[in-house]
Amino acid sequence: MSQFPTAKSLAQDGDPGVGAFFDVDNTLIPGQSIEIRFFRYLWNEGFLPKHVVFDSGWYLLKNIFSFSLAPLRQRKIYLIGKRPEGVEPLAKWFVRSEIVPRLSLEGSAALTRHQQAGHQVALVSGSPSFLVDPLAHYLGISHVLAAQLEVTRDGYTGGVLAPYPYGPGKRRLVQSFAVSHEVDLSRSYAYGDSPGDVEALESVGHPLVVNPIRGMARIARRHRWPIAVWA
């Protein structure tokens, strides 16, 4: 399995006109999504009432026709009515203490190579921005394309603003970033693990499938994309 890109290959095309787009869940952070881990942390610490799990499960059952967790990704039941100033400090502490230690060594090395090459690095994730922003800050990454949550004077509504960074939404965000930051996507890199990353991977000249799940290895072979395992 390929471990590309190499430091040499990055040095050859290194300039700010090249982008490097990293998925987070099961790519930079192997295993379960950071949002699921955060939900479990809130539950274990008593920050969530018991009815939240029931409400989330019931919402998923009503939308089970999709055979995926997409309905829960786009409807944050557990956050409804909570205020950002109460959630964000918890999220920041959680990421620094529970998520940063789980960072893939190979992923961290790839990030560093892109940064040293002068590329514009961005984290592109369907997880809420309040979880991705602290990770980006720790990694020295200025650009985050994560789920933006709807907030009113009463707190989070549970809704996610469009475009949602998954599937076609990821491609839209990557393409918009490329236009606004003068990035040549044909020379750029993208990393992802699941079918929700296909559109983003298709957008760049150098895609890499990492820790493939849900049939992504088969998709990668069909597209002749290299595959890597980041532990």
PDB file of C-alpha atoms in Angstrom:
ATOM      1  CA  MET A   1       0.000   0.000   0.000  1.00  0.00           C
ATOM      2  CA  SER A   2       1.301   3.434  -0.940  1.00  0.00           C
ATOM      3  CA  GLN A   3       2.602   5.814   1.706  1.00  0.00           C
ATOM      4  CA  PHE A   4       2.766   8.738  -0.735  1.00  0.00           C
ATOM      5  CA  PRO A   5       3.470  11.604  -0.931  1.00  0.00           C
ATOM      6  CA  THR A   6       7.176  11.549  -0.208  1.00  0.00           C
ATOM      7  CA  ALA A   7       9.079  14.520   1.106  1.00  0.00           C
ATOM      8  CA  LYS A   8      10.931  14.674  -2.221  1.00  0.00           C
ATOM      9  CA  SER A   9       7.763  14.772  -4.313  1.00  0.00           C
ATOM     10  CA  LEU A  10       6.262  17.496  -2.128  1.00  0.00           C
ATOM     11  CA  ALA A  11       9.417  19.583  -2.335  1.00  0.00           C
ATOM     12  CA  GLN A  12       9.255  19.465  -6.110  1.00  0.00           C
ATOM     13  CA  ASP A  13       5.862  21.149  -6.324  1.00  0.00           C
ATOM     14  CA  GLY A  14       5.851  23.017  -3.016  1.00  0.00           C
ATOM     15  CA  ASP A  15       4.230  26.421  -3.181  1.00  0.00           C
ATOM     16  CA  PRO A  16       1.112  28.166  -1.798  1.00  0.00           C
ATOM     17  CA  GLY A  17      -0.755  27.391  -5.009  1.00  0.00           C
ATOM     18  CA  VAL A  18      -0.993  23.772  -3.864  1.00  0.00           C
ATOM     19  CA  GLY A  19      -3.608  22.641  -1.349  1.00  0.00           C
ATOM     20  CA  ALA A  20      -3.670  19.672   1.016  1.00  0.00           C
ATOM     21  CA  PHE A  21      -7.130  18.698   2.272  1.00  0.00           C
ATOM     22  CA  PHE A  22      -7.280  16.302   5.209  1.00  0.00           C
ATOM     23  CA  ASP A  23     -10.353  14.470   6.417  1.00  0.00           C
ATOM     24  CA  VAL A  24     -10.275  14.078  10.207  1.00  0.00           C
ATOM     25  CA  ASP A  25     -12.401  11.155  11.411  1.00  0.00           C
ATOM     26  CA  ASN A  26     -10.654   7.805  10.856  1.00  0.00           C
ATOM     27  CA  THR A  27      -8.044   9.577   8.732  1.00  0.00           C
ATOM     28  CA  LEU A  28      -5.993  11.865  10.950  1.00  0.00           C
ATOM     29  CA  ILE A  29      -7.718  10.399  14.024  1.00  0.00           C
ATOM     30  CA  PRO A  30      -8.097   6.615  13.492  1.00  0.00           C
ATOM     31  CA  GLY A  31     -11.244   4.934  14.765  1.00  0.00           C
ATOM     32  CA  GLN A  32     -14.576   6.430  15.783  1.00  0.00           C
ATOM     33  CA  SER A  33     -15.452   9.999  14.876  1.00  0.00           C
ATOM     34  CA  ILE A  34     -14.454  12.677  17.337  1.00  0.00           C
ATOM     35  CA  GLU A  35     -18.095  13.730  17.609  1.00  0.00           C
ATOM     36  CA  ILE A  36     -19.178  10.265  18.776  1.00  0.00           C
ATOM     37  CA  ARG A  37     -16.361  10.318  21.315  1.00  0.00           C
ATOM     38  CA  PHE A  38     -17.458  13.779  22.458  1.00  0.00           C
ATOM     39  CA  PHE A  39     -21.066  12.656  22.778  1.00  0.00           C
ATOM     40  CA  ARG A  40     -19.913   9.739  24.963  1.00  0.00           C
ATOM     41  CA  TYR A  41     -17.803  12.112  27.056  1.00  0.00           C
ATOM     42  CA  LEU A  42     -20.770  14.449  27.650  1.00  0.00           C
ATOM     43  CA  TRP A  43     -22.944  11.468  28.587  1.00  0.00           C
ATOM     44  CA  ASN A  44     -20.406   9.959  30.962  1.00  0.00           C
ATOM     45  CA  GLU A  45     -19.819  13.303  32.656  1.00  0.00           C
ATOM     46  CA  GLY A  46     -23.537  13.884  33.167  1.00  0.00           C
ATOM     47  CA  PHE A  47     -23.876  16.822  30.798  1.00  0.00           C
ATOM     48  CA  LEU A  48     -26.673  15.153  28.811  1.00  0.00           C
ATOM     49  CA  PRO A  49     -30.124  14.192  30.136  1.00  0.00           C
ATOM     50  CA  LYS A  50     -31.268  10.616  29.542  1.00  0.00           C
ATOM     51  CA  HIS A  51     -33.926  11.609  27.021  1.00  0.00           C
ATOM     52  CA  VAL A  52     -31.248  12.860  24.590  1.00  0.00           C
ATOM     53  CA  VAL A  53     -30.129   9.326  23.693  1.00  0.00           C
ATOM     54  CA  PHE A  54     -33.744   8.255  23.217  1.00  0.00           C
ATOM     55  CA  ASP A  55     -34.519  11.314  21.068  1.00  0.00           C
ATOM     56  CA  SER A  56     -31.443  10.761  18.898  1.00  0.00           C
ATOM     57  CA  GLY A  57     -32.252   7.063  18.450  1.00  0.00           C
ATOM     58  CA  TRP A  58     -35.866   7.809  17.590  1.00  0.00           C
ATOM     59  CA  TYR A  59     -34.835  10.414  15.036  1.00  0.00           C
ATOM     60  CA  LEU A  60     -32.491   7.904  13.410  1.00  0.00           C
ATOM     61  CA  LEU A  61     -35.213   5.234  13.267  1.00  0.00           C
ATOM     62  CA  LYS A  62     -37.581   7.653  11.539  1.00  0.00           C
ATOM     63  CA  ASN A  63     -34.912   8.270   8.895  1.00  0.00           C
ATOM     64  CA  ILE A  64     -33.548   4.740   8.658  1.00  0.00           C
ATOM     65  CA  PHE A  65     -34.338   4.570   4.944  1.00  0.00           C
ATOM     66  CA  SER A  66     -30.899   6.050   4.307  1.00  0.00           C
ATOM     67  CA  PHE A  67     -29.159   3.074   5.987  1.00  0.00           C
ATOM     68  CA  SER A  68     -26.497   5.404   7.358  1.00  0.00           C
ATOM     69  CA  LEU A  69     -25.807   7.815  10.193  1.00  0.00           C
ATOM     70  CA  ALA A  70     -26.249  10.775   7.848  1.00  0.00           C
ATOM     71  CA  PRO A  71     -29.497  11.925   9.542  1.00  0.00           C
ATOM     72  CA  LEU A  72     -27.689  12.258  12.868  1.00  0.00           C
ATOM     73  CA  ARG A  73     -24.750  13.976  11.217  1.00  0.00           C
ATOM     74  CA  GLN A  74     -27.050  16.692   9.919  1.00  0.00           C
ATOM     75  CA  ARG A  75     -29.305  16.943  12.971  1.00  0.00           C
ATOM     76  CA  LYS A  76     -27.494  17.461  16.273  1.00  0.00           C
ATOM     77  CA  ILE A  77     -30.249  16.452  18.683  1.00  0.00           C
ATOM     78  CA  TYR A  78     -27.915  16.388  21.667  1.00  0.00           C
ATOM     79  CA  LEU A  79     -27.039  20.079  21.275  1.00  0.00           C
ATOM     80  CA  ILE A  80     -30.520  21.558  20.963  1.00  0.00           C
ATOM     81  CA  GLY A  81     -30.970  24.418  23.417  1.00  0.00           C
ATOM     82  CA  LYS A  82     -27.371  24.353  24.624  1.00  0.00           C
ATOM     83  CA  ARG A  83     -25.370  27.555  24.364  1.00  0.00           C
ATOM     84  CA  PRO A  84     -22.017  27.721  22.544  1.00  0.00           C
ATOM     85  CA  GLU A  85     -20.298  29.352  25.518  1.00  0.00           C
ATOM     86  CA  GLY A  86     -21.165  26.262  27.573  1.00  0.00           C
ATOM     87  CA  VAL A  87     -20.186  23.664  24.956  1.00  0.00           C
ATOM     88  CA  GLU A  88     -17.086  25.121  23.306  1.00  0.00           C
ATOM     89  CA  PRO A  89     -14.817  25.196  26.402  1.00  0.00           C
ATOM     90  CA  LEU A  90     -15.719  21.539  27.076  1.00  0.00           C
ATOM     91  CA  ALA A  91     -14.970  20.682  23.453  1.00  0.00           C
ATOM     92  CA  LYS A  92     -11.612  22.449  23.558  1.00  0.00           C
ATOM     93  CA  TRP A  93     -10.561  20.610  26.714  1.00  0.00           C
ATOM     94  CA  PHE A  94     -11.838  17.297  25.323  1.00  0.00           C
ATOM     95  CA  VAL A  95      -9.905  17.634  22.071  1.00  0.00           C
ATOM     96  CA  ARG A  96      -6.645  18.543  23.769  1.00  0.00           C
ATOM     97  CA  SER A  97      -6.880  15.765  26.371  1.00  0.00           C
ATOM     98  CA  GLU A  98      -8.656  12.946  24.510  1.00  0.00           C
ATOM     99  CA  ILE A  99      -8.204  13.496  20.758  1.00  0.00           C
ATOM    100  CA  VAL A 100      -4.735  14.960  20.273  1.00  0.00           C
ATOM    101  CA  PRO A 101      -3.081  11.859  21.838  1.00  0.00           C
ATOM    102  CA  ARG A 102      -4.898   9.720  19.236  1.00  0.00           C
ATOM    103  CA  LEU A 103      -3.443  11.628  16.281  1.00  0.00           C
ATOM    104  CA  SER A 104      -2.019   9.276  13.665  1.00  0.00           C
ATOM    105  CA  LEU A 105       1.771   9.418  13.497  1.00  0.00           C
ATOM    106  CA  GLU A 106       1.679   8.933   9.729  1.00  0.00           C
ATOM    107  CA  GLY A 107      -0.996  11.600   9.375  1.00  0.00           C
ATOM    108  CA  SER A 108       0.969  14.026  11.499  1.00  0.00           C
ATOM    109  CA  ALA A 109       4.059  13.391   9.378  1.00  0.00           C
ATOM    110  CA  ALA A 110       2.106  14.000   6.164  1.00  0.00           C
ATOM    111  CA  LEU A 111       0.754  17.259   7.567  1.00  0.00           C
ATOM    112  CA  THR A 112       4.237  18.400   8.485  1.00  0.00           C
ATOM    113  CA  ARG A 113       5.582  17.592   5.009  1.00  0.00           C
ATOM    114  CA  HIS A 114       2.855  19.669   3.392  1.00  0.00           C
ATOM    115  CA  GLN A 115       3.423  22.561   5.779  1.00  0.00           C
ATOM    116  CA  GLN A 116       7.165  22.496   5.163  1.00  0.00           C
ATOM    117  CA  ALA A 117       6.498  22.483   1.425  1.00  0.00           C
ATOM    118  CA  GLY A 118       4.511  25.695   1.810  1.00  0.00           C
ATOM    119  CA  HIS A 119       1.190  24.159   0.824  1.00  0.00           C
ATOM    120  CA  GLN A 120      -2.121  25.525   2.066  1.00  0.00           C
ATOM    121  CA  VAL A 121      -3.350  22.854   4.468  1.00  0.00           C
ATOM    122  CA  ALA A 122      -7.020  22.560   5.470  1.00  0.00           C
ATOM    123  CA  LEU A 123      -8.977  20.178   7.666  1.00  0.00           C
ATOM    124  CA  VAL A 124     -12.238  19.171   5.959  1.00  0.00           C
ATOM    125  CA  SER A 125     -14.625  17.403   8.304  1.00  0.00           C
ATOM    126  CA  GLY A 126     -18.287  16.695   8.898  1.00  0.00           C
ATOM    127  CA  SER A 127     -17.670  17.037  12.635  1.00  0.00           C
ATOM    128  CA  PRO A 128     -18.727  20.346  14.228  1.00  0.00           C
ATOM    129  CA  SER A 129     -16.267  23.201  13.908  1.00  0.00           C
ATOM    130  CA  PHE A 130     -16.069  23.536  17.708  1.00  0.00           C
ATOM    131  CA  LEU A 131     -14.331  20.126  17.713  1.00  0.00           C
ATOM    132  CA  VAL A 132     -12.161  20.622  14.624  1.00  0.00           C
ATOM    133  CA  ASP A 133     -10.969  24.163  15.401  1.00  0.00           C
ATOM    134  CA  PRO A 134      -9.037  23.165  18.574  1.00  0.00           C
ATOM    135  CA  LEU A 135      -7.369  20.308  16.682  1.00  0.00           C
ATOM    136  CA  ALA A 136      -6.379  22.665  13.866  1.00  0.00           C
ATOM    137  CA  HIS A 137      -4.983  25.149  16.387  1.00  0.00           C
ATOM    138  CA  TYR A 138      -2.844  22.436  17.977  1.00  0.00           C
ATOM    139  CA  LEU A 139      -1.554  21.361  14.544  1.00  0.00           C
ATOM    140  CA  GLY A 140      -0.815  24.915  13.424  1.00  0.00           C
ATOM    141  CA  ILE A 141      -3.414  24.780  10.637  1.00  0.00           C
ATOM    142  CA  SER A 142      -5.194  28.018   9.745  1.00  0.00           C
ATOM    143  CA  HIS A 143      -7.936  26.628   7.506  1.00  0.00           C
ATOM    144  CA  VAL A 144     -10.914  24.595   8.750  1.00  0.00           C
ATOM    145  CA  LEU A 145     -13.828  23.476   6.581  1.00  0.00           C
ATOM    146  CA  ALA A 146     -16.054  21.804   9.151  1.00  0.00           C
ATOM    147  CA  ALA A 147     -19.761  21.587   9.962  1.00  0.00           C
ATOM    148  CA  GLN A 148     -21.146  24.987  10.927  1.00  0.00           C
ATOM    149  CA  LEU A 149     -24.043  24.701  13.371  1.00  0.00           C
ATOM    150  CA  GLU A 150     -27.109  26.893  13.413  1.00  0.00           C
ATOM    151  CA  VAL A 151     -27.319  29.073  16.516  1.00  0.00           C
ATOM    152  CA  THR A 152     -30.052  31.434  17.724  1.00  0.00           C
ATOM    153  CA  ARG A 153     -30.427  33.520  20.856  1.00  0.00           C
ATOM    154  CA  ASP A 154     -31.725  30.342  22.540  1.00  0.00           C
ATOM    155  CA  GLY A 155     -28.624  28.306  21.662  1.00  0.00           C
ATOM    156  CA  TYR A 156     -28.015  25.558  19.138  1.00  0.00           C
ATOM    157  CA  THR A 157     -31.047  24.568  17.092  1.00  0.00           C
ATOM    158  CA  GLY A 158     -29.622  21.175  16.134  1.00  0.00           C
ATOM    159  CA  GLY A 159     -29.441  22.219  12.498  1.00  0.00           C
ATOM    160  CA  VAL A 160     -26.321  22.307  10.319  1.00  0.00           C
ATOM    161  CA  LEU A 161     -25.750  25.093   7.823  1.00  0.00           C
ATOM    162  CA  ALA A 162     -25.191  24.282   4.153  1.00  0.00           C
ATOM    163  CA  PRO A 163     -23.011  23.117   2.607  1.00  0.00           C
ATOM    164  CA  TYR A 164     -22.514  20.183   4.940  1.00  0.00           C
ATOM    165  CA  PRO A 165     -18.929  18.856   4.582  1.00  0.00           C
ATOM    166  CA  TYR A 166     -19.853  15.398   3.349  1.00  0.00           C
ATOM    167  CA  GLY A 167     -20.169  14.057  -0.198  1.00  0.00           C
ATOM    168  CA  PRO A 168     -21.033  16.836  -2.657  1.00  0.00           C
ATOM    169  CA  GLY A 169     -20.787  19.385   0.160  1.00  0.00           C
ATOM    170  CA  LYS A 170     -17.122  18.541   0.669  1.00  0.00           C
ATOM    171  CA  ARG A 171     -16.431  19.075  -3.010  1.00  0.00           C
ATOM    172  CA  ARG A 172     -18.175  22.452  -2.946  1.00  0.00           C
ATOM    173  CA  LEU A 173     -16.130  23.568   0.046  1.00  0.00           C
ATOM    174  CA  VAL A 174     -12.849  22.372  -1.476  1.00  0.00           C
ATOM    175  CA  GLN A 175     -13.616  24.075  -4.776  1.00  0.00           C
ATOM    176  CA  SER A 176     -14.660  27.322  -3.077  1.00  0.00           C
ATOM    177  CA  PHE A 177     -11.490  27.257  -0.992  1.00  0.00           C
ATOM    178  CA  ALA A 178      -9.418  26.748  -4.130  1.00  0.00           C
ATOM    179  CA  VAL A 179     -10.974  29.785  -5.795  1.00  0.00           C
ATOM    180  CA  SER A 180     -10.664  32.092  -2.795  1.00  0.00           C
ATOM    181  CA  HIS A 181      -7.080  31.004  -1.974  1.00  0.00           C
ATOM    182  CA  GLU A 182      -5.794  30.675  -5.542  1.00  0.00           C
ATOM    183  CA  VAL A 183      -5.124  26.954  -5.214  1.00  0.00           C
ATOM    184  CA  ASP A 184      -4.574  24.753  -8.266  1.00  0.00           C
ATOM    185  CA  LEU A 185      -6.595  21.623  -7.522  1.00  0.00           C
ATOM    186  CA  SER A 186      -4.891  19.655 -10.286  1.00  0.00           C
ATOM    187  CA  ARG A 187      -1.659  19.874  -8.261  1.00  0.00           C
ATOM    188  CA  SER A 188      -3.331  19.501  -4.866  1.00  0.00           C
ATOM    189  CA  TYR A 189      -3.731  16.595  -2.436  1.00  0.00           C
ATOM    190  CA  ALA A 190      -6.686  15.144  -0.550  1.00  0.00           C
ATOM    191  CA  TYR A 191      -6.944  12.429   2.085  1.00  0.00           C
ATOM    192  CA  GLY A 192     -10.097  10.552   3.096  1.00  0.00           C
ATOM    193  CA  ASP A 193     -11.401   7.222   4.344  1.00  0.00           C
ATOM    194  CA  SER A 194     -15.037   6.789   3.310  1.00  0.00           C
ATOM    195  CA  PRO A 195     -17.539   7.200   0.456  1.00  0.00           C
ATOM    196  CA  GLY A 196     -18.352  10.626   1.877  1.00  0.00           C
ATOM    197  CA  ASP A 197     -14.887  11.728   0.747  1.00  0.00           C
ATOM    198  CA  VAL A 198     -15.113  10.530  -2.857  1.00  0.00           C
ATOM    199  CA  GLU A 199     -16.156  13.890  -4.311  1.00  0.00           C
ATOM    200  CA  ALA A 200     -13.333  15.705  -2.520  1.00  0.00           C
ATOM    201  CA  LEU A 201     -10.809  13.105  -3.658  1.00  0.00           C
ATOM    202  CA  GLU A 202     -12.053  13.406  -7.234  1.00  0.00           C
ATOM    203  CA  SER A 203     -11.442  17.163  -7.095  1.00  0.00           C
ATOM    204  CA  VAL A 204      -7.662  16.966  -6.754  1.00  0.00           C
ATOM    205  CA  GLY A 205      -4.769  15.660  -8.780  1.00  0.00           C
ATOM    206  CA  HIS A 206      -3.326  13.630  -5.905  1.00  0.00           C
ATOM    207  CA  PRO A 207      -5.944  11.683  -3.898  1.00  0.00           C
ATOM    208  CA  LEU A 208      -4.999   9.198  -1.187  1.00  0.00           C
ATOM    209  CA  VAL A 209      -7.441   6.826   0.511  1.00  0.00           C
ATOM    210  CA  VAL A 210      -6.528   6.290   4.163  1.00  0.00           C
ATOM    211  CA  ASN A 211      -7.879   3.550   6.455  1.00  0.00           C
ATOM    212  CA  PRO A 212     -10.689   2.715   3.990  1.00  0.00           C
ATOM    213  CA  ILE A 213     -14.132   1.811   5.360  1.00  0.00           C
ATOM    214  CA  ARG A 214     -17.625   1.091   3.974  1.00  0.00           C
ATOM    215  CA  GLY A 215     -16.427  -0.163   0.603  1.00  0.00           C
ATOM    216  CA  MET A 216     -13.872   2.590   0.097  1.00  0.00           C
ATOM    217  CA  ALA A 217     -11.073   0.148  -0.763  1.00  0.00           C
ATOM    218  CA  ARG A 218     -13.148  -1.125  -3.681  1.00  0.00           C
ATOM    219  CA  ILE A 219     -13.870   2.445  -4.791  1.00  0.00           C
ATOM    220  CA  ALA A 220     -10.175   3.292  -4.578  1.00  0.00           C
ATOM    221  CA  ARG A 221      -9.225   0.328  -6.748  1.00  0.00           C
ATOM    222  CA  ARG A 222     -11.853   1.303  -9.307  1.00  0.00           C
ATOM    223  CA  HIS A 223     -10.421   4.836  -9.479  1.00  0.00           C
ATOM    224  CA  ARG A 224      -6.832   3.548  -9.274  1.00  0.00           C
ATOM    225  CA  TRP A 225      -6.242   5.663  -6.184  1.00  0.00           C
ATOM    226  CA  PRO A 226      -3.419   4.687  -3.808  1.00  0.00           C
ATOM    227  CA  ILE A 227      -4.346   3.363  -0.374  1.00  0.00           C
ATOM    228  CA  ALA A 228      -2.502   3.834   2.918  1.00  0.00           C
ATOM    229  CA  VAL A 229      -3.012   2.604   6.474  1.00  0.00           C
ATOM    230  CA  TRP A 230      -2.377   5.247   9.147  1.00  0.00           C
ATOM    231  CA  ALA A 231      -2.318   3.720  12.623  1.00  0.00           C
TER     232      ALA A 231
END
